[in-house]
PDB file of C-alpha atoms in Angstrom:
ATOM      1  CA  UNK Z   1     -20.677  -8.489   4.807  1.00  0.00           C
ATOM      2  CA  UNK Z   2     -17.742 -10.699   7.774  1.00  0.00           C
ATOM      3  CA  UNK Z   3     -15.505  -8.957   9.868  1.00  0.00           C
ATOM      4  CA  UNK Z   4     -12.355 -11.250   8.643  1.00  0.00           C
ATOM      5  CA  UNK Z   5      -9.628  -9.595  10.838  1.00  0.00           C
ATOM      6  CA  UNK Z   6     -10.433  -7.231  14.714  1.00  0.00           C
ATOM      7  CA  UNK Z   7      -8.350  -5.858  16.348  1.00  0.00           C
ATOM      8  CA  UNK Z   8      -9.681  -3.419  20.035  1.00  0.00           C
ATOM      9  CA  UNK Z   9      -7.917  -1.033  22.003  1.00  0.00           C
ATOM     10  CA  UNK Z  10      -4.372  -2.898  21.095  1.00  0.00           C
ATOM     11  CA  UNK Z  11      -1.102  -1.660  22.993  1.00  0.00           C
ATOM     12  CA  UNK Z  12       1.899  -2.370  23.186  1.00  0.00           C
ATOM     13  CA  UNK Z  13       5.309  -1.405  24.196  1.00  0.00           C
ATOM     14  CA  UNK Z  14       8.905  -1.907  24.543  1.00  0.00           C
ATOM     15  CA  UNK Z  15      11.778  -1.381  27.189  1.00  0.00           C
ATOM     16  CA  UNK Z  16      14.694   0.786  25.920  1.00  0.00           C
ATOM     17  CA  UNK Z  17      17.485   2.310  26.579  1.00  0.00           C
ATOM     18  CA  UNK Z  18      20.740   0.402  29.452  1.00  0.00           C
ATOM     19  CA  UNK Z  19      18.352   1.307  32.413  1.00  0.00           C
ATOM     20  CA  UNK Z  20      14.865  -0.740  30.794  1.00  0.00           C
ATOM     21  CA  UNK Z  21      11.864   1.228  30.392  1.00  0.00           C
ATOM     22  CA  UNK Z  22       8.918   1.008  28.646  1.00  0.00           C
ATOM     23  CA  UNK Z  23       7.936   3.328  25.206  1.00  0.00           C
ATOM     24  CA  UNK Z  24       5.149   2.365  24.126  1.00  0.00           C
ATOM     25  CA  UNK Z  25       4.483   2.387  20.604  1.00  0.00           C
ATOM     26  CA  UNK Z  26       1.266   0.952  19.943  1.00  0.00           C
ATOM     27  CA  UNK Z  27      -2.015   3.084  22.131  1.00  0.00           C
ATOM     28  CA  UNK Z  28      -5.445   1.745  21.711  1.00  0.00           C
ATOM     29  CA  UNK Z  29      -4.926   0.114  17.462  1.00  0.00           C
ATOM     30  CA  UNK Z  30      -8.333  -0.197  17.181  1.00  0.00           C
ATOM     31  CA  UNK Z  31     -10.444  -0.959  13.614  1.00  0.00           C
ATOM     32  CA  UNK Z  32     -11.734  -3.492  11.369  1.00  0.00           C
ATOM     33  CA  UNK Z  33     -11.261  -5.317   7.874  1.00  0.00           C
ATOM     34  CA  UNK Z  34     -14.485  -6.339   5.976  1.00  0.00           C
ATOM     35  CA  UNK Z  35     -14.029  -9.683   4.001  1.00  0.00           C
ATOM     36  CA  UNK Z  36     -12.860  -9.113   0.174  1.00  0.00           C
ATOM     37  CA  UNK Z  37     -11.804  -6.188   0.062  1.00  0.00           C
ATOM     38  CA  UNK Z  38      -7.936  -4.314   0.165  1.00  0.00           C
ATOM     39  CA  UNK Z  39      -7.472  -2.224   3.142  1.00  0.00           C
ATOM     40  CA  UNK Z  40      -5.336  -0.071   3.994  1.00  0.00           C
ATOM     41  CA  UNK Z  41      -2.000   0.829   6.875  1.00  0.00           C
ATOM     42  CA  UNK Z  42      -1.262   3.968   6.269  1.00  0.00           C
ATOM     43  CA  UNK Z  43       1.797   6.010   8.440  1.00  0.00           C
ATOM     44  CA  UNK Z  44       5.869   7.489   8.264  1.00  0.00           C
ATOM     45  CA  UNK Z  45       8.236   5.296   9.160  1.00  0.00           C
ATOM     46  CA  UNK Z  46       8.522   4.718  12.872  1.00  0.00           C
ATOM     47  CA  UNK Z  47       4.569   4.764  12.988  1.00  0.00           C
ATOM     48  CA  UNK Z  48       3.775   1.039  14.541  1.00  0.00           C
ATOM     49  CA  UNK Z  49       2.689  -0.101  10.743  1.00  0.00           C
ATOM     50  CA  UNK Z  50       4.845  -3.592  11.578  1.00  0.00           C
ATOM     51  CA  UNK Z  51       5.425  -4.042  15.150  1.00  0.00           C
ATOM     52  CA  UNK Z  52       0.709  -4.140  14.248  1.00  0.00           C
ATOM     53  CA  UNK Z  53       1.252  -6.642  12.021  1.00  0.00           C
ATOM     54  CA  UNK Z  54       3.466  -8.582  14.674  1.00  0.00           C
ATOM     55  CA  UNK Z  55       1.396  -8.604  16.435  1.00  0.00           C
ATOM     56  CA  UNK Z  56      -1.818  -9.584  14.237  1.00  0.00           C
ATOM     57  CA  UNK Z  57       0.297 -12.943  13.634  1.00  0.00           C
ATOM     58  CA  UNK Z  58       1.494 -13.568  17.180  1.00  0.00           C
ATOM     59  CA  UNK Z  59       5.049 -12.464  16.392  1.00  0.00           C
ATOM     60  CA  UNK Z  60       4.842 -10.563  19.400  1.00  0.00           C
ATOM     61  CA  UNK Z  61       1.701 -10.199  21.773  1.00  0.00           C
ATOM     62  CA  UNK Z  62       0.001  -7.823  23.088  1.00  0.00           C
ATOM     63  CA  UNK Z  63      -0.014  -6.555  26.114  1.00  0.00           C
ATOM     64  CA  UNK Z  64      -3.066  -5.210  25.803  1.00  0.00           C
ATOM     65  CA  UNK Z  65      -7.022  -5.445  23.242  1.00  0.00           C
ATOM     66  CA  UNK Z  66      -8.346  -8.028  21.772  1.00  0.00           C
ATOM     67  CA  UNK Z  67      -7.139  -8.721  17.701  1.00  0.00           C
ATOM     68  CA  UNK Z  68      -9.633 -11.727  16.164  1.00  0.00           C
ATOM     69  CA  UNK Z  69      -8.875 -13.488  12.039  1.00  0.00           C
ATOM     70  CA  UNK Z  70     -12.066 -14.325  11.463  1.00  0.00           C
ATOM     71  CA  UNK Z  71     -13.297 -14.375  14.100  1.00  0.00           C
ATOM     72  CA  UNK Z  72     -11.371 -16.864  16.261  1.00  0.00           C
ATOM     73  CA  UNK Z  73      -8.666 -15.444  18.914  1.00  0.00           C
ATOM     74  CA  UNK Z  74      -5.795 -14.776  16.958  1.00  0.00           C
ATOM     75  CA  UNK Z  75      -3.626 -16.790  19.493  1.00  0.00           C
ATOM     76  CA  UNK Z  76      -5.758 -20.422  17.914  1.00  0.00           C
ATOM     77  CA  UNK Z  77      -2.528 -21.461  16.019  1.00  0.00           C
ATOM     78  CA  UNK Z  78      -6.019 -21.934  13.248  1.00  0.00           C
ATOM     79  CA  UNK Z  79      -6.938 -18.577  12.813  1.00  0.00           C
ATOM     80  CA  UNK Z  80      -3.049 -18.141  11.044  1.00  0.00           C
ATOM     81  CA  UNK Z  81      -4.231 -21.349   8.667  1.00  0.00           C
ATOM     82  CA  UNK Z  82      -5.593 -19.091   6.091  1.00  0.00           C
ATOM     83  CA  UNK Z  83      -3.490 -15.923   6.454  1.00  0.00           C
ATOM     84  CA  UNK Z  84      -0.471 -15.492   3.847  1.00  0.00           C
ATOM     85  CA  UNK Z  85       2.019 -12.692   5.101  1.00  0.00           C
ATOM     86  CA  UNK Z  86       4.546 -10.765   3.388  1.00  0.00           C
ATOM     87  CA  UNK Z  87       6.990  -8.696   5.892  1.00  0.00           C
ATOM     88  CA  UNK Z  88       8.863  -5.785   4.569  1.00  0.00           C
ATOM     89  CA  UNK Z  89      11.968  -7.487   4.366  1.00  0.00           C
ATOM     90  CA  UNK Z  90      11.599 -10.604   4.201  1.00  0.00           C
ATOM     91  CA  UNK Z  91      14.755 -13.469   4.036  1.00  0.00           C
ATOM     92  CA  UNK Z  92      15.961 -15.604   1.797  1.00  0.00           C
ATOM     93  CA  UNK Z  93      17.154 -18.944   1.935  1.00  0.00           C
ATOM     94  CA  UNK Z  94      19.887 -17.241  -1.109  1.00  0.00           C
ATOM     95  CA  UNK Z  95      21.423 -20.282  -2.644  1.00  0.00           C
ATOM     96  CA  UNK Z  96      17.996 -21.503  -3.412  1.00  0.00           C
ATOM     97  CA  UNK Z  97      16.833 -20.422  -6.778  1.00  0.00           C
ATOM     98  CA  UNK Z  98      13.289 -19.636  -6.673  1.00  0.00           C
ATOM     99  CA  UNK Z  99      11.705 -22.236  -8.010  1.00  0.00           C
ATOM    100  CA  UNK Z 100      13.595 -24.517  -5.228  1.00  0.00           C
ATOM    101  CA  UNK Z 101      12.642 -21.812  -2.751  1.00  0.00           C
ATOM    102  CA  UNK Z 102       8.740 -22.255  -3.290  1.00  0.00           C
ATOM    103  CA  UNK Z 103       8.844 -25.839  -4.078  1.00  0.00           C
ATOM    104  CA  UNK Z 104      10.317 -25.401  -0.161  1.00  0.00           C
ATOM    105  CA  UNK Z 105       7.167 -24.403   0.876  1.00  0.00           C
ATOM    106  CA  UNK Z 106       5.163 -25.786  -0.633  1.00  0.00           C
ATOM    107  CA  UNK Z 107       6.417 -29.519   0.950  1.00  0.00           C
ATOM    108  CA  UNK Z 108       5.829 -27.863   4.687  1.00  0.00           C
ATOM    109  CA  UNK Z 109       2.288 -27.103   3.165  1.00  0.00           C
ATOM    110  CA  UNK Z 110       2.042 -30.508   2.022  1.00  0.00           C
ATOM    111  CA  UNK Z 111       1.567 -30.230  -1.599  1.00  0.00           C
ATOM    112  CA  UNK Z 112       2.746 -32.621  -3.251  1.00  0.00           C
ATOM    113  CA  UNK Z 113       2.975 -34.570  -7.104  1.00  0.00           C
ATOM    114  CA  UNK Z 114       1.770 -32.417 -10.453  1.00  0.00           C
ATOM    115  CA  UNK Z 115      -0.755 -30.488  -7.868  1.00  0.00           C
ATOM    116  CA  UNK Z 116       2.873 -28.959  -6.386  1.00  0.00           C
ATOM    117  CA  UNK Z 117       4.186 -28.234  -9.998  1.00  0.00           C
ATOM    118  CA  UNK Z 118       1.376 -27.145 -11.138  1.00  0.00           C
ATOM    119  CA  UNK Z 119       0.926 -24.179  -8.095  1.00  0.00           C
ATOM    120  CA  UNK Z 120       4.891 -23.367  -7.890  1.00  0.00           C
ATOM    121  CA  UNK Z 121       4.871 -22.626 -11.919  1.00  0.00           C
ATOM    122  CA  UNK Z 122       1.412 -20.854 -11.172  1.00  0.00           C
ATOM    123  CA  UNK Z 123       2.251 -18.717  -8.925  1.00  0.00           C
ATOM    124  CA  UNK Z 124       5.561 -17.323 -10.607  1.00  0.00           C
ATOM    125  CA  UNK Z 125       3.941 -17.099 -14.031  1.00  0.00           C
ATOM    126  CA  UNK Z 126       1.595 -14.415 -11.934  1.00  0.00           C
ATOM    127  CA  UNK Z 127       5.046 -12.024 -10.432  1.00  0.00           C
ATOM    128  CA  UNK Z 128       6.273 -12.116 -13.370  1.00  0.00           C
ATOM    129  CA  UNK Z 129       9.431 -14.701 -12.114  1.00  0.00           C
ATOM    130  CA  UNK Z 130       9.109 -17.573 -14.876  1.00  0.00           C
ATOM    131  CA  UNK Z 131      12.338 -16.433 -17.240  1.00  0.00           C
ATOM    132  CA  UNK Z 132      14.293 -15.891 -12.761  1.00  0.00           C
ATOM    133  CA  UNK Z 133      12.773 -19.505 -11.876  1.00  0.00           C
ATOM    134  CA  UNK Z 134      16.148 -21.196 -11.549  1.00  0.00           C
ATOM    135  CA  UNK Z 135      18.267 -18.155 -11.285  1.00  0.00           C
ATOM    136  CA  UNK Z 136      19.767 -18.685  -7.401  1.00  0.00           C
ATOM    137  CA  UNK Z 137      18.115 -15.954  -5.148  1.00  0.00           C
ATOM    138  CA  UNK Z 138      21.719 -14.154  -3.953  1.00  0.00           C
ATOM    139  CA  UNK Z 139      21.399 -13.415  -7.671  1.00  0.00           C
ATOM    140  CA  UNK Z 140      18.067 -11.359  -7.264  1.00  0.00           C
ATOM    141  CA  UNK Z 141      17.472  -7.847  -6.557  1.00  0.00           C
ATOM    142  CA  UNK Z 142      15.141  -5.785  -4.320  1.00  0.00           C
ATOM    143  CA  UNK Z 143      12.288  -5.924  -6.483  1.00  0.00           C
ATOM    144  CA  UNK Z 144      12.503  -9.533  -7.474  1.00  0.00           C
ATOM    145  CA  UNK Z 145      13.032 -11.090  -3.673  1.00  0.00           C
ATOM    146  CA  UNK Z 146       9.550  -8.675  -3.509  1.00  0.00           C
ATOM    147  CA  UNK Z 147       8.283 -10.479  -6.197  1.00  0.00           C
ATOM    148  CA  UNK Z 148       8.799 -14.687  -5.277  1.00  0.00           C
ATOM    149  CA  UNK Z 149       8.510 -13.436  -1.474  1.00  0.00           C
ATOM    150  CA  UNK Z 150       5.049 -12.834  -2.817  1.00  0.00           C
ATOM    151  CA  UNK Z 151       4.597 -15.636  -4.601  1.00  0.00           C
ATOM    152  CA  UNK Z 152       5.221 -17.618  -1.649  1.00  0.00           C
ATOM    153  CA  UNK Z 153       3.093 -15.923   0.241  1.00  0.00           C
ATOM    154  CA  UNK Z 154       0.386 -17.561  -1.644  1.00  0.00           C
ATOM    155  CA  UNK Z 155       0.814 -20.522  -1.950  1.00  0.00           C
ATOM    156  CA  UNK Z 156      -1.229 -21.493   0.939  1.00  0.00           C
ATOM    157  CA  UNK Z 157      -4.890 -20.168  -1.547  1.00  0.00           C
ATOM    158  CA  UNK Z 158      -4.606 -17.856   1.898  1.00  0.00           C
ATOM    159  CA  UNK Z 159      -7.949 -15.605   2.008  1.00  0.00           C
ATOM    160  CA  UNK Z 160      -7.060 -12.562   4.336  1.00  0.00           C
ATOM    161  CA  UNK Z 161      -2.953 -11.173   3.075  1.00  0.00           C
ATOM    162  CA  UNK Z 162      -1.313  -9.420   5.047  1.00  0.00           C
ATOM    163  CA  UNK Z 163       1.596  -6.390   2.750  1.00  0.00           C
ATOM    164  CA  UNK Z 164       3.666  -4.908   4.977  1.00  0.00           C
ATOM    165  CA  UNK Z 165       5.297  -2.301   1.916  1.00  0.00           C
ATOM    166  CA  UNK Z 166       5.374  -5.057  -1.186  1.00  0.00           C
ATOM    167  CA  UNK Z 167       5.486  -2.044  -3.063  1.00  0.00           C
ATOM    168  CA  UNK Z 168      10.088  -1.198  -1.724  1.00  0.00           C
ATOM    169  CA  UNK Z 169      12.460  -1.417  -3.777  1.00  0.00           C
ATOM    170  CA  UNK Z 170       9.827  -1.693  -6.720  1.00  0.00           C
ATOM    171  CA  UNK Z 171      10.582   0.116 -10.395  1.00  0.00           C
ATOM    172  CA  UNK Z 172       7.221   2.264 -11.552  1.00  0.00           C
ATOM    173  CA  UNK Z 173       6.740  -0.503 -14.061  1.00  0.00           C
ATOM    174  CA  UNK Z 174       7.151  -3.364 -11.249  1.00  0.00           C
ATOM    175  CA  UNK Z 175       4.674  -1.294  -8.658  1.00  0.00           C
ATOM    176  CA  UNK Z 176       1.326  -0.547 -11.323  1.00  0.00           C
ATOM    177  CA  UNK Z 177       2.246  -4.833 -11.691  1.00  0.00           C
ATOM    178  CA  UNK Z 178       2.887  -4.861  -7.913  1.00  0.00           C
ATOM    179  CA  UNK Z 179      -0.818  -3.715  -7.386  1.00  0.00           C
ATOM    180  CA  UNK Z 180      -3.050  -4.917 -10.637  1.00  0.00           C
ATOM    181  CA  UNK Z 181      -2.146  -8.827  -8.134  1.00  0.00           C
ATOM    182  CA  UNK Z 182      -3.976  -6.756  -5.464  1.00  0.00           C
ATOM    183  CA  UNK Z 183      -6.655  -6.184  -7.883  1.00  0.00           C
ATOM    184  CA  UNK Z 184      -6.901 -10.018  -8.508  1.00  0.00           C
ATOM    185  CA  UNK Z 185      -6.712 -11.642  -6.252  1.00  0.00           C
ATOM    186  CA  UNK Z 186      -9.497  -9.210  -4.775  1.00  0.00           C
ATOM    187  CA  UNK Z 187     -10.976 -10.143  -7.778  1.00  0.00           C
ATOM    188  CA  UNK Z 188     -10.856 -13.808  -6.730  1.00  0.00           C
ATOM    189  CA  UNK Z 189     -11.771 -13.156  -3.116  1.00  0.00           C
ATOM    190  CA  UNK Z 190      -9.042 -12.581  -1.513  1.00  0.00           C
ATOM    191  CA  UNK Z 191      -9.530 -10.495   1.743  1.00  0.00           C
ATOM    192  CA  UNK Z 192      -6.304  -8.112   1.486  1.00  0.00           C
ATOM    193  CA  UNK Z 193      -3.992  -6.078   4.303  1.00  0.00           C
ATOM    194  CA  UNK Z 194      -2.115  -3.565   2.571  1.00  0.00           C
ATOM    195  CA  UNK Z 195       1.074  -1.600   5.078  1.00  0.00           C
ATOM    196  CA  UNK Z 196       2.393   1.545   3.678  1.00  0.00           C
ATOM    197  CA  UNK Z 197       3.608   4.995   3.826  1.00  0.00           C
ATOM    198  CA  UNK Z 198       3.751   5.591  -0.168  1.00  0.00           C
ATOM    199  CA  UNK Z 199       0.715   6.884  -0.540  1.00  0.00           C
ATOM    200  CA  UNK Z 200      -0.411   6.843  -4.147  1.00  0.00           C
ATOM    201  CA  UNK Z 201      -0.749   2.891  -4.310  1.00  0.00           C
ATOM    202  CA  UNK Z 202      -3.193   3.282  -0.792  1.00  0.00           C
ATOM    203  CA  UNK Z 203      -5.477   5.317  -2.940  1.00  0.00           C
ATOM    204  CA  UNK Z 204      -4.883   4.248  -5.809  1.00  0.00           C
ATOM    205  CA  UNK Z 205      -6.299   0.498  -5.205  1.00  0.00           C
ATOM    206  CA  UNK Z 206      -7.484   0.923  -1.825  1.00  0.00           C
ATOM    207  CA  UNK Z 207     -11.178   0.444  -0.531  1.00  0.00           C
ATOM    208  CA  UNK Z 208     -10.888   2.073   2.845  1.00  0.00           C
ATOM    209  CA  UNK Z 209      -7.558   3.479   5.105  1.00  0.00           C
ATOM    210  CA  UNK Z 210      -6.282   3.360   8.387  1.00  0.00           C
ATOM    211  CA  UNK Z 211      -4.012   6.036   8.975  1.00  0.00           C
ATOM    212  CA  UNK Z 212      -1.617   5.095  12.266  1.00  0.00           C
ATOM    213  CA  UNK Z 213       0.495   8.100  13.540  1.00  0.00           C
ATOM    214  CA  UNK Z 214       2.429   7.605  17.069  1.00  0.00           C
ATOM    215  CA  UNK Z 215       1.085   4.992  18.208  1.00  0.00           C
ATOM    216  CA  UNK Z 216      -2.777   5.759  17.520  1.00  0.00           C
ATOM    217  CA  UNK Z 217      -4.913   5.260  14.846  1.00  0.00           C
ATOM    218  CA  UNK Z 218      -5.891   8.925  13.395  1.00  0.00           C
ATOM    219  CA  UNK Z 219      -9.023   8.672  10.407  1.00  0.00           C
ATOM    220  CA  UNK Z 220     -10.434   6.381   9.731  1.00  0.00           C
ATOM    221  CA  UNK Z 221     -12.865   5.010   7.160  1.00  0.00           C
ATOM    222  CA  UNK Z 222     -13.958   4.965   2.802  1.00  0.00           C
ATOM    223  CA  UNK Z 223     -11.899   7.154   0.931  1.00  0.00           C
ATOM    224  CA  UNK Z 224     -15.090   8.340  -1.186  1.00  0.00           C
ATOM    225  CA  UNK Z 225     -15.921  10.088   3.026  1.00  0.00           C
ATOM    226  CA  UNK Z 226     -12.316  11.262   3.963  1.00  0.00           C
ATOM    227  CA  UNK Z 227     -11.540  12.681   1.341  1.00  0.00           C
ATOM    228  CA  UNK Z 228     -13.661  15.436  -0.265  1.00  0.00           C
ATOM    229  CA  UNK Z 229     -15.084  16.316  -4.264  1.00  0.00           C
ATOM    230  CA  UNK Z 230     -14.404  19.722  -4.010  1.00  0.00           C
ATOM    231  CA  UNK Z 231     -12.421  21.279  -6.494  1.00  0.00           C
ATOM    232  CA  UNK Z 232      -9.398  22.819  -5.179  1.00  0.00           C
ATOM    233  CA  UNK Z 233      -7.592  24.172  -7.662  1.00  0.00           C
ATOM    234  CA  UNK Z 234      -7.776  24.346 -10.939  1.00  0.00           C
ATOM    235  CA  UNK Z 235      -3.947  23.418 -13.596  1.00  0.00           C
ATOM    236  CA  UNK Z 236      -3.861  24.496 -17.115  1.00  0.00           C
ATOM    237  CA  UNK Z 237      -0.467  24.247 -19.510  1.00  0.00           C
ATOM    238  CA  UNK Z 238      -1.081  26.329 -22.096  1.00  0.00           C
ATOM    239  CA  UNK Z 239       1.572  26.684 -25.594  1.00  0.00           C
ATOM    240  CA  UNK Z 240       2.157  29.417 -26.854  1.00  0.00           C
ATOM    241  CA  UNK Z 241       1.625  32.401 -24.524  1.00  0.00           C
ATOM    242  CA  UNK Z 242       3.814  34.828 -22.088  1.00  0.00           C
ATOM    243  CA  UNK Z 243       2.903  33.719 -19.391  1.00  0.00           C
ATOM    244  CA  UNK Z 244       3.629  37.338 -17.973  1.00  0.00           C
ATOM    245  CA  UNK Z 245      -0.781  37.555 -19.795  1.00  0.00           C
ATOM    246  CA  UNK Z 246      -1.581  35.235 -17.019  1.00  0.00           C
ATOM    247  CA  UNK Z 247      -0.643  37.527 -13.656  1.00  0.00           C
ATOM    248  CA  UNK Z 248      -4.444  38.912 -12.698  1.00  0.00           C
ATOM    249  CA  UNK Z 249      -5.878  35.318 -13.661  1.00  0.00           C
ATOM    250  CA  UNK Z 250      -3.768  32.645 -11.439  1.00  0.00           C
ATOM    251  CA  UNK Z 251      -0.414  30.922 -10.429  1.00  0.00           C
ATOM    252  CA  UNK Z 252       2.169  30.966 -13.187  1.00  0.00           C
ATOM    253  CA  UNK Z 253       3.844  27.589 -11.736  1.00  0.00           C
ATOM    254  CA  UNK Z 254       6.310  27.159 -13.910  1.00  0.00           C
ATOM    255  CA  UNK Z 255       7.353  27.953 -17.205  1.00  0.00           C
ATOM    256  CA  UNK Z 256       9.496  25.539 -20.403  1.00  0.00           C
ATOM    257  CA  UNK Z 257      10.557  26.968 -23.617  1.00  0.00           C
ATOM    258  CA  UNK Z 258       6.613  27.764 -25.188  1.00  0.00           C
ATOM    259  CA  UNK Z 259       5.134  26.103 -22.847  1.00  0.00           C
ATOM    260  CA  UNK Z 260       3.324  27.117 -18.810  1.00  0.00           C
ATOM    261  CA  UNK Z 261       1.536  25.558 -15.999  1.00  0.00           C
ATOM    262  CA  UNK Z 262      -0.937  27.783 -14.366  1.00  0.00           C
ATOM    263  CA  UNK Z 263      -2.792  27.453 -11.633  1.00  0.00           C
ATOM    264  CA  UNK Z 264      -6.332  29.123 -11.160  1.00  0.00           C
ATOM    265  CA  UNK Z 265      -8.029  29.247  -8.192  1.00  0.00           C
ATOM    266  CA  UNK Z 266     -10.939  31.055  -8.944  1.00  0.00           C
ATOM    267  CA  UNK Z 267     -13.729  28.592 -11.327  1.00  0.00           C
ATOM    268  CA  UNK Z 268     -14.694  32.536 -13.148  1.00  0.00           C
ATOM    269  CA  UNK Z 269     -10.965  32.887 -14.429  1.00  0.00           C
ATOM    270  CA  UNK Z 270     -10.824  29.185 -16.425  1.00  0.00           C
ATOM    271  CA  UNK Z 271     -12.853  30.777 -18.968  1.00  0.00           C
ATOM    272  CA  UNK Z 272     -11.607  34.400 -18.957  1.00  0.00           C
ATOM    273  CA  UNK Z 273      -8.036  32.375 -18.916  1.00  0.00           C
ATOM    274  CA  UNK Z 274      -9.074  30.374 -21.957  1.00  0.00           C
ATOM    275  CA  UNK Z 275     -10.383  33.055 -24.032  1.00  0.00           C
ATOM    276  CA  UNK Z 276      -7.394  34.584 -23.717  1.00  0.00           C
ATOM    277  CA  UNK Z 277      -5.363  32.119 -24.724  1.00  0.00           C
ATOM    278  CA  UNK Z 278      -7.750  32.445 -27.430  1.00  0.00           C
ATOM    279  CA  UNK Z 279      -7.393  35.146 -28.619  1.00  0.00           C
ATOM    280  CA  UNK Z 280      -3.838  34.698 -28.754  1.00  0.00           C
ATOM    281  CA  UNK Z 281      -3.537  31.741 -30.848  1.00  0.00           C
ATOM    282  CA  UNK Z 282      -2.496  30.022 -28.395  1.00  0.00           C
ATOM    283  CA  UNK Z 283      -3.941  26.617 -27.642  1.00  0.00           C
ATOM    284  CA  UNK Z 284      -4.787  24.563 -24.459  1.00  0.00           C
ATOM    285  CA  UNK Z 285      -2.641  21.492 -24.134  1.00  0.00           C
ATOM    286  CA  UNK Z 286      -4.494  20.098 -20.722  1.00  0.00           C
ATOM    287  CA  UNK Z 287      -7.374  21.484 -18.401  1.00  0.00           C
ATOM    288  CA  UNK Z 288      -7.000  19.238 -14.748  1.00  0.00           C
ATOM    289  CA  UNK Z 289      -8.927  19.745 -11.662  1.00  0.00           C
ATOM    290  CA  UNK Z 290      -7.785  19.050  -9.235  1.00  0.00           C
ATOM    291  CA  UNK Z 291      -9.558  17.920  -5.637  1.00  0.00           C
ATOM    292  CA  UNK Z 292      -8.738  17.401  -2.640  1.00  0.00           C
ATOM    293  CA  UNK Z 293      -5.626  14.082  -1.679  1.00  0.00           C
ATOM    294  CA  UNK Z 294      -4.599  11.131   0.758  1.00  0.00           C
ATOM    295  CA  UNK Z 295      -1.519  13.574   0.917  1.00  0.00           C
ATOM    296  CA  UNK Z 296      -2.971  16.676   1.719  1.00  0.00           C
ATOM    297  CA  UNK Z 297      -4.895  14.814   3.979  1.00  0.00           C
ATOM    298  CA  UNK Z 298      -2.417  13.060   5.572  1.00  0.00           C
ATOM    299  CA  UNK Z 299      -0.372  15.941   5.837  1.00  0.00           C
ATOM    300  CA  UNK Z 300      -2.374  18.186   6.741  1.00  0.00           C
ATOM    301  CA  UNK Z 301      -3.354  15.291   9.924  1.00  0.00           C
ATOM    302  CA  UNK Z 302       0.956  15.338  10.683  1.00  0.00           C
ATOM    303  CA  UNK Z 303       1.367  18.328  11.239  1.00  0.00           C
ATOM    304  CA  UNK Z 304      -2.108  18.711  12.955  1.00  0.00           C
ATOM    305  CA  UNK Z 305      -0.361  16.675  16.246  1.00  0.00           C
TER     306      UNK Z 305
END
């Protein structure tokens, strides 16, 4: 498995203030993205995620370090020919319709005739924008703009797709559909670099992640290696038994009507809870072991800095 994208000791600083002084934004960022994987780039707002992407695409130039795309120096235009990019806040010519917008970029890519129309139709359908294709972009919601922006990023059939906070502005259904599209891109053999601060999205679809905080990579690797399978506690929802009956067995998180949400930290007490519920003629509605999540790792790392 080859490396599609590689960053080695990348530094970037901006001049700020009335009397300019350099503020470091990236401090020796090093990671790589393998062919055919979904790579999550995780960090809070202001951590340096977008600056990293701008350096990769030569929208800005790093002060030091090395970046290669498909084994070529990122400074070479040929290296970026097979890259598709959706920025966090894309700008659109809002007087165009969705179809005209994609047509404009298809012309730039040299697509003509029947192949042009088929490709535009295919990507409109892929991102769920067929019905709004002939509506002006000024009338699109933010979520609709994200969808049409993704279609544009895929028009050149890229081998590497870079998405900067792509879930922003999407409702829960839209986020699920967007995740499904990203997973399908992987199935088609494409490599996806996904920047996000939405931990759930990263955890659900990414193979490997890198966590950036204040311009430094503080952890990276396969999710299975980063996240422990150790059970932290078991969450039990019980019906028909008062919360007070379980005070000696676990932590009652909440109760509503005849339902109680209980956290049980000691494994041997789970059977005792089940036996008590049976004795009281209640019922177990759900029993879910809770393991460490990416959110737990992220919060602990931020707190330790």
